[in-house]
mmCIF file of C-alpha atoms in Angstrom:
data_model
loop_
_atom_site.group_PDB
_atom_site.id
_atom_site.type_symbol
_atom_site.label_atom_id
_atom_site.label_comp_id
_atom_site.label_asym_id
_atom_site.label_seq_id
_atom_site.Cartn_x
_atom_site.Cartn_y
_atom_site.Cartn_z
ATOM 1 C CA UNK A 112 -156.567 -262.152 -133.217
ATOM 2 C CA UNK A 113 -153.616 -259.442 -133.305
ATOM 3 C CA UNK A 114 -150.671 -260.044 -131.035
ATOM 4 C CA UNK A 115 -150.775 -256.891 -129.810
ATOM 5 C CA UNK A 116 -154.295 -257.159 -128.650
ATOM 6 C CA UNK A 117 -153.494 -260.373 -126.954
ATOM 7 C CA UNK A 118 -150.863 -258.990 -125.026
ATOM 8 C CA UNK A 119 -153.141 -256.055 -124.060
ATOM 9 C CA UNK A 120 -155.864 -258.395 -123.018
ATOM 10 C CA UNK A 121 -153.201 -260.309 -120.824
ATOM 11 C CA UNK A 122 -152.228 -257.004 -119.196
ATOM 12 C CA UNK A 123 -155.671 -255.995 -118.604
ATOM 13 C CA UNK A 124 -156.487 -259.190 -116.812
ATOM 14 C CA UNK A 125 -153.303 -259.148 -114.702
ATOM 15 C CA UNK A 126 -154.037 -255.382 -113.828
ATOM 16 C CA UNK A 127 -157.534 -256.207 -112.707
ATOM 17 C CA UNK A 128 -156.331 -259.319 -110.477
ATOM 18 C CA UNK A 129 -153.824 -257.383 -108.936
ATOM 19 C CA UNK A 130 -156.501 -254.718 -107.711
ATOM 20 C CA UNK A 131 -158.445 -257.507 -106.392
ATOM 21 C CA UNK A 132 -155.596 -259.106 -104.451
ATOM 22 C CA UNK A 133 -154.797 -255.357 -103.061
ATOM 23 C CA UNK A 134 -158.131 -255.333 -101.471
ATOM 24 C CA UNK A 135 -157.790 -258.771 -99.513
ATOM 25 C CA UNK A 136 -157.117 -258.316 -95.739
ATOM 26 C CA UNK A 137 -153.968 -260.432 -95.720
ATOM 27 C CA UNK A 138 -152.162 -258.078 -98.379
ATOM 28 C CA UNK A 139 -153.338 -254.880 -97.013
ATOM 29 C CA UNK A 140 -151.928 -255.808 -93.622
ATOM 30 C CA UNK A 141 -148.712 -256.920 -94.977
ATOM 31 C CA UNK A 142 -147.053 -253.698 -96.025
ATOM 32 C CA UNK A 143 -144.137 -255.434 -98.016
ATOM 33 C CA UNK A 144 -146.682 -257.499 -100.030
ATOM 34 C CA UNK A 145 -148.873 -254.760 -100.592
ATOM 35 C CA UNK A 146 -146.146 -252.423 -101.710
ATOM 36 C CA UNK A 147 -144.814 -255.133 -104.456
ATOM 37 C CA UNK A 148 -148.499 -255.412 -105.616
ATOM 38 C CA UNK A 149 -148.926 -251.594 -105.799
ATOM 39 C CA UNK A 150 -145.542 -251.278 -107.806
ATOM 40 C CA UNK A 151 -146.505 -254.189 -110.057
ATOM 41 C CA UNK A 152 -150.019 -252.505 -110.826
ATOM 42 C CA UNK A 153 -148.346 -249.113 -111.170
ATOM 43 C CA UNK A 154 -146.098 -250.869 -113.635
ATOM 44 C CA UNK A 155 -148.878 -252.111 -115.726
ATOM 45 C CA UNK A 156 -151.291 -248.946 -115.414
ATOM 46 C CA UNK A 157 -150.034 -247.259 -118.538
ATOM 47 C CA UNK A 158 -150.618 -250.224 -120.819
ATOM 48 C CA UNK A 159 -154.034 -250.967 -119.355
ATOM 49 C CA UNK A 160 -155.413 -247.122 -119.579
ATOM 50 C CA UNK A 161 -154.266 -247.191 -123.391
ATOM 51 C CA UNK A 162 -156.226 -250.328 -123.977
ATOM 52 C CA UNK A 163 -159.198 -249.045 -122.245
ATOM 53 C CA UNK A 164 -158.687 -245.904 -124.707
ATOM 54 C CA UNK A 165 -158.159 -248.108 -127.643
ATOM 55 C CA UNK A 166 -161.124 -250.186 -127.151
ATOM 56 C CA UNK A 167 -163.405 -246.831 -126.565
ATOM 57 C CA UNK A 168 -162.213 -245.619 -129.898
ATOM 58 C CA UNK A 169 -162.715 -248.676 -131.739
ATOM 59 C CA UNK A 170 -166.027 -249.171 -130.436
ATOM 60 C CA UNK A 171 -166.921 -245.412 -132.018
ATOM 61 C CA UNK A 172 -165.580 -246.344 -135.215
ATOM 62 C CA UNK A 173 -167.666 -249.507 -135.033
ATOM 63 C CA UNK A 174 -170.862 -248.134 -133.765
ATOM 64 C CA UNK A 175 -170.814 -245.161 -136.327
ATOM 65 C CA UNK A 176 -170.558 -247.179 -139.289
ATOM 66 C CA UNK A 177 -174.115 -247.622 -139.362
ATOM 67 C CA UNK A 178 -174.654 -244.023 -138.872
ATOM 68 C CA UNK A 179 -173.162 -243.667 -142.330
ATOM 69 C CA UNK A 180 -176.015 -245.564 -143.893
ATOM 70 C CA UNK A 181 -178.587 -243.058 -142.367
ATOM 71 C CA UNK A 182 -180.842 -241.149 -144.834
ATOM 72 C CA UNK A 183 -180.173 -237.805 -143.054
ATOM 73 C CA UNK A 184 -177.037 -236.211 -144.400
ATOM 74 C CA UNK A 185 -176.267 -234.347 -141.218
ATOM 75 C CA UNK A 186 -176.086 -237.454 -139.154
ATOM 76 C CA UNK A 187 -173.781 -239.282 -141.757
ATOM 77 C CA UNK A 188 -171.534 -235.932 -141.530
ATOM 78 C CA UNK A 189 -171.630 -236.237 -137.752
ATOM 79 C CA UNK A 190 -170.757 -239.619 -137.853
ATOM 80 C CA UNK A 191 -167.895 -239.317 -140.210
ATOM 81 C CA UNK A 192 -166.279 -236.787 -138.113
ATOM 82 C CA UNK A 193 -166.517 -238.807 -134.972
ATOM 83 C CA UNK A 194 -164.923 -241.761 -137.055
ATOM 84 C CA UNK A 195 -162.069 -239.541 -138.387
ATOM 85 C CA UNK A 196 -161.258 -238.116 -135.061
ATOM 86 C CA UNK A 197 -161.300 -241.714 -133.409
ATOM 87 C CA UNK A 198 -158.996 -242.850 -136.197
ATOM 88 C CA UNK A 199 -156.709 -239.982 -135.586
ATOM 89 C CA UNK A 200 -156.698 -241.108 -131.659
ATOM 90 C CA UNK A 201 -156.259 -244.633 -132.711
ATOM 91 C CA UNK A 202 -153.209 -243.756 -134.612
ATOM 92 C CA UNK A 203 -151.527 -241.928 -131.754
ATOM 93 C CA UNK A 204 -152.804 -244.739 -129.459
ATOM 94 C CA UNK A 205 -150.986 -247.387 -131.608
ATOM 95 C CA UNK A 206 -147.445 -245.796 -131.524
ATOM 96 C CA UNK A 207 -147.983 -245.480 -127.738
ATOM 97 C CA UNK A 208 -148.887 -248.883 -127.351
ATOM 98 C CA UNK A 209 -146.141 -250.107 -129.259
ATOM 99 C CA UNK A 210 -143.628 -248.234 -126.959
ATOM 100 C CA UNK A 211 -145.500 -249.735 -123.968
ATOM 101 C CA UNK A 212 -145.273 -253.102 -125.354
ATOM 102 C CA UNK A 213 -141.454 -253.070 -126.050
ATOM 103 C CA UNK A 214 -139.529 -255.507 -123.748
ATOM 104 C CA UNK A 215 -138.764 -253.963 -120.701
ATOM 105 C CA UNK A 216 -135.745 -254.700 -118.204
ATOM 106 C CA UNK A 217 -137.514 -256.604 -115.450
ATOM 107 C CA UNK A 218 -135.404 -254.242 -113.130
ATOM 108 C CA UNK A 219 -136.765 -251.172 -114.595
ATOM 109 C CA UNK A 220 -139.412 -250.589 -111.830
ATOM 110 C CA UNK A 221 -136.899 -251.209 -108.906
ATOM 111 C CA UNK A 222 -135.702 -248.536 -106.668
ATOM 112 C CA UNK A 223 -131.776 -248.143 -107.461
ATOM 113 C CA UNK A 224 -128.429 -247.785 -105.550
ATOM 114 C CA UNK A 225 -126.195 -245.074 -106.887
ATOM 115 C CA UNK A 226 -122.663 -244.900 -105.941
ATOM 116 C CA UNK A 227 -120.489 -241.889 -106.986
ATOM 117 C CA UNK A 228 -116.428 -241.855 -106.546
ATOM 118 C CA UNK A 229 -114.092 -239.115 -107.106
ATOM 119 C CA UNK A 230 -111.746 -240.476 -109.654
ATOM 120 C CA UNK A 231 -108.770 -238.884 -111.616
ATOM 121 C CA UNK A 232 -107.878 -235.217 -110.558
ATOM 122 C CA UNK A 233 -107.384 -235.475 -106.814
ATOM 123 C CA UNK A 234 -109.556 -232.781 -105.088
ATOM 124 C CA UNK A 235 -111.279 -231.488 -107.958
ATOM 125 C CA UNK A 236 -112.356 -234.993 -108.761
ATOM 126 C CA UNK A 237 -113.987 -235.280 -105.660
ATOM 127 C CA UNK A 238 -115.652 -231.755 -105.843
ATOM 128 C CA UNK A 239 -117.147 -233.137 -108.998
ATOM 129 C CA UNK A 240 -118.630 -236.110 -107.517
ATOM 130 C CA UNK A 241 -120.282 -233.830 -105.143
ATOM 131 C CA UNK A 242 -121.512 -231.665 -108.098
ATOM 132 C CA UNK A 243 -123.042 -235.061 -109.616
ATOM 133 C CA UNK A 244 -124.540 -235.994 -106.701
ATOM 134 C CA UNK A 245 -126.540 -232.639 -106.275
ATOM 135 C CA UNK A 246 -127.385 -232.934 -109.905
ATOM 136 C CA UNK A 247 -128.931 -236.272 -109.313
ATOM 137 C CA UNK A 248 -130.798 -235.224 -106.178
ATOM 138 C CA UNK A 249 -132.476 -232.369 -108.334
ATOM 139 C CA UNK A 250 -133.253 -234.846 -111.161
ATOM 140 C CA UNK A 251 -134.735 -237.499 -108.804
ATOM 141 C CA UNK A 252 -136.790 -234.636 -107.054
ATOM 142 C CA UNK A 253 -138.167 -233.487 -110.474
ATOM 143 C CA UNK A 254 -139.581 -236.966 -110.866
ATOM 144 C CA UNK A 255 -141.143 -237.400 -107.571
ATOM 145 C CA UNK A 256 -138.554 -239.723 -106.110
ATOM 146 C CA UNK A 257 -136.946 -239.861 -102.634
ATOM 147 C CA UNK A 258 -133.261 -239.848 -102.189
ATOM 148 C CA UNK A 259 -131.733 -241.609 -98.997
ATOM 149 C CA UNK A 260 -127.894 -241.248 -98.551
ATOM 150 C CA UNK A 261 -126.550 -244.758 -97.506
ATOM 151 C CA UNK A 262 -122.838 -244.211 -97.314
ATOM 152 C CA UNK A 263 -120.405 -241.261 -97.402
ATOM 153 C CA UNK A 264 -116.832 -240.631 -97.408
ATOM 154 C CA UNK A 265 -116.241 -236.752 -97.387
ATOM 155 C CA UNK A 266 -113.598 -234.848 -98.944
ATOM 156 C CA UNK A 267 -111.452 -232.267 -97.060
ATOM 157 C CA UNK A 268 -111.520 -230.043 -100.003
ATOM 158 C CA UNK A 269 -115.512 -230.535 -100.545
ATOM 159 C CA UNK A 270 -117.621 -233.093 -102.409
ATOM 160 C CA UNK A 271 -117.127 -236.817 -101.787
ATOM 161 C CA UNK A 272 -114.281 -239.601 -102.438
ATOM 162 C CA UNK A 273 -117.611 -241.696 -102.136
ATOM 163 C CA UNK A 274 -121.225 -241.259 -101.819
ATOM 164 C CA UNK A 275 -123.795 -244.116 -102.152
ATOM 165 C CA UNK A 276 -127.363 -243.067 -102.187
ATOM 166 C CA UNK A 277 -130.769 -244.770 -102.741
ATOM 167 C CA UNK A 278 -133.360 -243.428 -105.275
ATOM 168 C CA UNK A 279 -136.842 -244.653 -104.502
ATOM 169 C CA UNK A 280 -139.753 -244.364 -106.662
ATOM 170 C CA UNK A 281 -141.418 -246.252 -109.570
ATOM 171 C CA UNK A 282 -139.257 -246.921 -112.422
ATOM 172 C CA UNK A 283 -136.016 -245.383 -110.682
ATOM 173 C CA UNK A 284 -133.698 -247.823 -112.166
ATOM 174 C CA UNK A 285 -134.995 -247.309 -115.554
ATOM 175 C CA UNK A 286 -134.226 -243.562 -115.233
ATOM 176 C CA UNK A 287 -130.787 -243.851 -113.755
ATOM 177 C CA UNK A 288 -129.122 -247.034 -115.139
ATOM 178 C CA UNK A 289 -127.547 -245.601 -118.095
ATOM 179 C CA UNK A 290 -125.482 -243.338 -115.703
ATOM 180 C CA UNK A 291 -122.905 -245.940 -114.868
ATOM 181 C CA UNK A 292 -119.502 -245.111 -116.296
ATOM 182 C CA UNK A 293 -116.961 -242.428 -115.993
ATOM 183 C CA UNK A 294 -118.044 -238.712 -116.015
ATOM 184 C CA UNK A 295 -115.407 -236.096 -117.332
ATOM 185 C CA UNK A 296 -115.424 -232.616 -116.332
ATOM 186 C CA UNK A 297 -113.376 -229.673 -117.966
ATOM 187 C CA UNK A 298 -113.248 -226.602 -115.990
ATOM 188 C CA UNK A 299 -110.972 -224.076 -114.165
ATOM 189 C CA UNK A 300 -110.618 -225.404 -110.534
ATOM 190 C CA UNK A 301 -111.087 -222.876 -107.707
ATOM 191 C CA UNK A 302 -107.386 -223.521 -106.581
ATOM 192 C CA UNK A 303 -106.109 -222.982 -110.187
ATOM 193 C CA UNK A 304 -104.413 -219.376 -109.980
ATOM 194 C CA UNK A 305 -103.463 -219.118 -113.733
ATOM 195 C CA UNK A 306 -106.906 -219.873 -115.158
ATOM 196 C CA UNK A 307 -105.969 -223.090 -116.687
ATOM 197 C CA UNK A 308 -108.737 -225.700 -117.594
ATOM 198 C CA UNK A 309 -108.203 -228.903 -115.888
ATOM 199 C CA UNK A 310 -109.815 -232.398 -116.775
ATOM 200 C CA UNK A 311 -110.967 -234.540 -113.761
ATOM 201 C CA UNK A 312 -113.208 -237.562 -113.612
ATOM 202 C CA UNK A 313 -115.729 -239.007 -111.265
ATOM 203 C CA UNK A 314 -117.239 -242.399 -111.778
ATOM 204 C CA UNK A 315 -120.801 -243.529 -111.361
ATOM 205 C CA UNK A 316 -122.326 -247.128 -111.017
ATOM 206 C CA UNK A 317 -125.975 -247.695 -110.723
ATOM 207 C CA UNK A 318 -127.380 -250.977 -109.042
ATOM 208 C CA UNK A 319 -131.110 -252.159 -109.009
ATOM 209 C CA UNK A 320 -132.217 -252.548 -105.338
ATOM 210 C CA UNK A 321 -132.979 -256.121 -105.827
ATOM 211 C CA UNK A 322 -135.896 -257.914 -103.787
ATOM 212 C CA UNK A 323 -134.769 -260.594 -101.319
ATOM 213 C CA UNK A 324 -135.801 -263.294 -103.627
ATOM 214 C CA UNK A 325 -133.662 -261.978 -106.258
ATOM 215 C CA UNK A 326 -130.416 -262.982 -104.575
ATOM 216 C CA UNK A 327 -129.848 -265.221 -101.894
ATOM 217 C CA UNK A 328 -126.608 -264.841 -99.608
ATOM 218 C CA UNK A 329 -125.823 -267.638 -97.064
ATOM 219 C CA UNK A 330 -124.826 -266.122 -93.478
ATOM 220 C CA UNK A 331 -121.852 -268.200 -93.959
ATOM 221 C CA UNK A 332 -120.674 -266.016 -96.970
ATOM 222 C CA UNK A 333 -120.617 -262.825 -94.920
ATOM 223 C CA UNK A 334 -117.985 -261.551 -92.354
ATOM 224 C CA UNK A 335 -119.861 -258.791 -90.387
ATOM 225 C CA UNK A 336 -118.007 -256.598 -87.814
ATOM 226 C CA UNK A 337 -118.695 -253.460 -85.941
ATOM 227 C CA UNK A 338 -116.159 -250.625 -85.088
ATOM 228 C CA UNK A 339 -116.198 -247.237 -84.208
ATOM 229 C CA UNK A 340 -116.888 -244.620 -86.686
ATOM 230 C CA UNK A 341 -114.854 -241.995 -87.730
ATOM 231 C CA UNK A 342 -115.266 -238.416 -88.995
ATOM 232 C CA UNK A 343 -118.391 -236.131 -88.759
ATOM 233 C CA UNK A 344 -121.592 -237.701 -87.503
ATOM 234 C CA UNK A 345 -122.459 -236.225 -84.146
ATOM 235 C CA UNK A 346 -121.166 -236.536 -80.691
ATOM 236 C CA UNK A 347 -122.119 -240.249 -80.335
ATOM 237 C CA UNK A 348 -120.372 -241.301 -83.313
ATOM 238 C CA UNK A 349 -116.823 -242.307 -81.546
ATOM 239 C CA UNK A 350 -118.391 -243.557 -78.354
ATOM 240 C CA UNK A 351 -120.065 -246.605 -79.570
ATOM 241 C CA UNK A 352 -119.085 -249.275 -82.218
ATOM 242 C CA UNK A 353 -121.990 -247.997 -84.187
ATOM 243 C CA UNK A 354 -120.171 -248.438 -87.757
ATOM 244 C CA UNK A 355 -120.709 -251.920 -89.623
ATOM 245 C CA UNK A 356 -118.479 -253.365 -92.129
ATOM 246 C CA UNK A 357 -119.778 -256.390 -94.044
ATOM 247 C CA UNK A 358 -117.460 -258.524 -96.380
ATOM 248 C CA UNK A 359 -119.143 -261.105 -98.786
ATOM 249 C CA UNK A 360 -116.194 -263.697 -98.866
ATOM 250 C CA UNK A 361 -116.478 -265.282 -102.044
ATOM 251 C CA UNK A 362 -116.388 -262.190 -103.976
ATOM 252 C CA UNK A 363 -114.392 -259.714 -101.572
ATOM 253 C CA UNK A 364 -116.896 -257.098 -101.990
ATOM 254 C CA UNK A 365 -117.011 -254.894 -99.040
ATOM 255 C CA UNK A 366 -119.217 -252.397 -97.659
ATOM 256 C CA UNK A 367 -118.602 -249.927 -94.621
ATOM 257 C CA UNK A 368 -121.651 -248.017 -93.277
ATOM 258 C CA UNK A 369 -121.504 -245.390 -90.303
ATOM 259 C CA UNK A 370 -123.865 -242.823 -91.145
ATOM 260 C CA UNK A 371 -126.795 -244.443 -89.505
ATOM 261 C CA UNK A 372 -127.959 -243.266 -86.001
ATOM 262 C CA UNK A 373 -127.312 -246.755 -84.649
ATOM 263 C CA UNK A 374 -125.704 -250.020 -85.390
ATOM 264 C CA UNK A 375 -128.798 -251.836 -86.295
ATOM 265 C CA UNK A 376 -129.460 -248.905 -88.979
ATOM 266 C CA UNK A 377 -126.129 -249.506 -90.236
ATOM 267 C CA UNK A 378 -126.380 -253.035 -90.435
ATOM 268 C CA UNK A 379 -129.688 -252.807 -92.425
ATOM 269 C CA UNK A 380 -128.059 -250.103 -94.802
ATOM 270 C CA UNK A 381 -124.980 -252.414 -95.461
ATOM 271 C CA UNK A 382 -127.024 -255.430 -96.066
ATOM 272 C CA UNK A 383 -129.104 -253.588 -98.902
ATOM 273 C CA UNK A 384 -125.932 -252.355 -100.401
ATOM 274 C CA UNK A 385 -124.096 -255.756 -100.345
ATOM 275 C CA UNK A 386 -127.203 -257.739 -102.022
ATOM 276 C CA UNK A 387 -127.142 -255.029 -104.785
ATOM 277 C CA UNK A 388 -123.616 -255.233 -105.404
ATOM 278 C CA UNK A 389 -123.470 -259.057 -105.133
ATOM 279 C CA UNK A 390 -126.423 -259.347 -107.393
ATOM 280 C CA UNK A 391 -124.888 -257.129 -109.907
ATOM 281 C CA UNK A 392 -121.713 -259.127 -109.634
ATOM 282 C CA UNK A 393 -123.136 -262.455 -110.256
ATOM 283 C CA UNK A 394 -125.389 -261.025 -113.197
ATOM 284 C CA UNK A 395 -122.267 -259.650 -115.104
ATOM 285 C CA UNK A 396 -120.277 -262.778 -114.455
ATOM 286 C CA UNK A 397 -122.922 -264.927 -116.099
ATOM 287 C CA UNK A 398 -123.373 -262.876 -119.010
ATOM 288 C CA UNK A 399 -119.664 -262.926 -119.619
ATOM 289 C CA UNK A 400 -119.509 -266.653 -119.082
ATOM 290 C CA UNK A 401 -122.348 -267.197 -121.644
ATOM 291 C CA UNK A 402 -120.546 -264.882 -124.078
ATOM 292 C CA UNK A 403 -123.739 -262.517 -124.206
ATOM 293 C CA UNK A 404 -123.576 -258.772 -124.959
ATOM 294 C CA UNK A 405 -126.279 -256.841 -123.270
ATOM 295 C CA UNK A 406 -127.275 -255.181 -126.209
ATOM 296 C CA UNK A 407 -130.374 -253.818 -124.779
ATOM 297 C CA UNK A 408 -128.317 -251.590 -122.579
ATOM 298 C CA UNK A 409 -126.079 -248.680 -123.583
ATOM 299 C CA UNK A 410 -122.269 -249.573 -122.834
ATOM 300 C CA UNK A 411 -121.142 -251.784 -120.410
ATOM 301 C CA UNK A 412 -121.650 -249.862 -117.184
ATOM 302 C CA UNK A 413 -117.809 -250.140 -116.551
ATOM 303 C CA UNK A 414 -116.300 -247.508 -114.471
ATOM 304 C CA UNK A 415 -113.634 -246.838 -116.948
ATOM 305 C CA UNK A 416 -115.794 -246.123 -119.787
ATOM 306 C CA UNK A 417 -116.106 -242.426 -120.457
ATOM 307 C CA UNK A 418 -119.748 -241.907 -121.169
ATOM 308 C CA UNK A 419 -120.029 -238.271 -120.714
ATOM 309 C CA UNK A 420 -118.179 -234.990 -120.817
ATOM 310 C CA UNK A 421 -119.096 -231.755 -118.815
ATOM 311 C CA UNK A 422 -117.325 -228.724 -120.365
ATOM 312 C CA UNK A 423 -117.664 -225.670 -118.219
ATOM 313 C CA UNK A 424 -116.096 -223.026 -120.351
ATOM 314 C CA UNK A 425 -118.253 -223.678 -123.325
ATOM 315 C CA UNK A 426 -121.359 -224.523 -121.114
ATOM 316 C CA UNK A 427 -121.751 -227.924 -123.107
ATOM 317 C CA UNK A 428 -122.590 -231.699 -122.040
ATOM 318 C CA UNK A 429 -121.797 -234.402 -124.576
ATOM 319 C CA UNK A 430 -122.956 -238.005 -124.026
ATOM 320 C CA UNK A 431 -120.612 -239.947 -126.242
ATOM 321 C CA UNK A 432 -122.417 -243.117 -126.394
ATOM 322 C CA UNK A 433 -125.040 -241.650 -128.669
ATOM 323 C CA UNK A 434 -123.400 -238.680 -130.009
ATOM 324 C CA UNK A 435 -125.685 -236.242 -128.027
ATOM 325 C CA UNK A 436 -124.369 -232.525 -127.416
ATOM 326 C CA UNK A 437 -126.459 -230.043 -125.557
ATOM 327 C CA UNK A 438 -125.186 -226.418 -124.841
ATOM 328 C CA UNK A 439 -126.992 -225.806 -121.792
ATOM 329 C CA UNK A 440 -124.599 -227.128 -119.068
ATOM 330 C CA UNK A 441 -125.903 -224.809 -116.224
ATOM 331 C CA UNK A 442 -129.357 -226.427 -116.799
ATOM 332 C CA UNK A 443 -127.866 -229.952 -116.850
ATOM 333 C CA UNK A 444 -126.245 -229.617 -113.559
ATOM 334 C CA UNK A 445 -129.508 -227.907 -111.915
ATOM 335 C CA UNK A 446 -131.146 -231.654 -112.502
ATOM 336 C CA UNK A 447 -132.697 -230.938 -115.784
ATOM 337 C CA UNK A 448 -131.585 -234.302 -117.204
ATOM 338 C CA UNK A 449 -134.779 -235.241 -119.144
ATOM 339 C CA UNK A 450 -133.272 -234.389 -122.589
ATOM 340 C CA UNK A 451 -130.388 -236.835 -121.857
ATOM 341 C CA UNK A 452 -132.110 -239.580 -120.315
ATOM 342 C CA UNK A 453 -134.999 -239.591 -122.670
ATOM 343 C CA UNK A 454 -132.646 -239.705 -125.524
ATOM 344 C CA UNK A 455 -130.924 -242.553 -124.160
ATOM 345 C CA UNK A 456 -134.141 -244.539 -123.374
ATOM 346 C CA UNK A 457 -135.229 -244.123 -127.267
ATOM 347 C CA UNK A 458 -131.972 -244.901 -128.350
ATOM 348 C CA UNK A 459 -132.259 -248.258 -126.238
ATOM 349 C CA UNK A 460 -135.953 -248.794 -127.570
ATOM 350 C CA UNK A 461 -134.744 -248.569 -130.972
ATOM 351 C CA UNK A 462 -132.018 -251.061 -130.297
ATOM 352 C CA UNK A 463 -134.535 -253.418 -128.859
ATOM 353 C CA UNK A 464 -136.798 -253.059 -131.827
ATOM 354 C CA UNK A 465 -133.867 -254.036 -134.251
ATOM 355 C CA UNK A 466 -132.696 -256.903 -132.029
ATOM 356 C CA UNK A 467 -136.315 -258.400 -132.087
ATOM 357 C CA UNK A 468 -136.099 -258.385 -135.921
ATOM 358 C CA UNK A 469 -132.576 -259.904 -136.257
#
């Protein structure tokens, strides 16, 4: 049997098994488990539905073969039309199924944590960080995702020295994972009196929002302290020790959260961020030690790697990793990122196919 069909049958079996598990009372009452099952089934849905159509059109071809032998020429003609139509649909489906069966990053279906920091350019870098946050928020909204701000450090001139936010939705990490790196902006700052174009940067890093079982952090590795928050946030903010700072002692990774309404909310947020950062830290370290190159990913995700330039005077955005240039920067900044993200994903798929045959 064709390896593709074997794989599709496995997916079909798994999809149906998950559907049965979702009907069990113990899973319906367990929100966390039910959500996990629902996400897993949603991840398989595309391949499952494609296989159902594959079987349907294959059956049409098989059944109509007998009709081609009929004495009535009209019946033979009708059968041939149906067979030709079914073959056309199967040809389209085969390409679609090949794409669906490409090796997927197991983290693709996760929610993701996005951090944006103003970098080179001072105030202008911070303002641009705010522009990127707005762009990503619109893009997430267009995909039906939910954006939840986790941690902020606002800049007096506007924008953010730092903003962290969660993007929630199926395949959120898949759609954001290639945004990690340095984003460069070329434009005339509002404070520039002589109309000169300045170059500034903001850095982005994207983490998968890992499951509890993906990373275990012993309590002894954490240093947790509370303190009074500073800055905007409501009258309560300086009256109680509502802000929470968590340090992961083995790596020195530090998270400070103060935007929640109370200490419990801030601690929960800080723990999610710590887990995501620690997971990514050890993952990258392991890959470096094993000498592996993440060939299925575009670039390393390093903050210093300049991945994209946004040129305002020429209304142009260029992604340097795949040589893509689009002269519609105004649309891109309104969250119309599909052309860029899809090109990056298609390039990644091509690399995976090449690596499979190496």
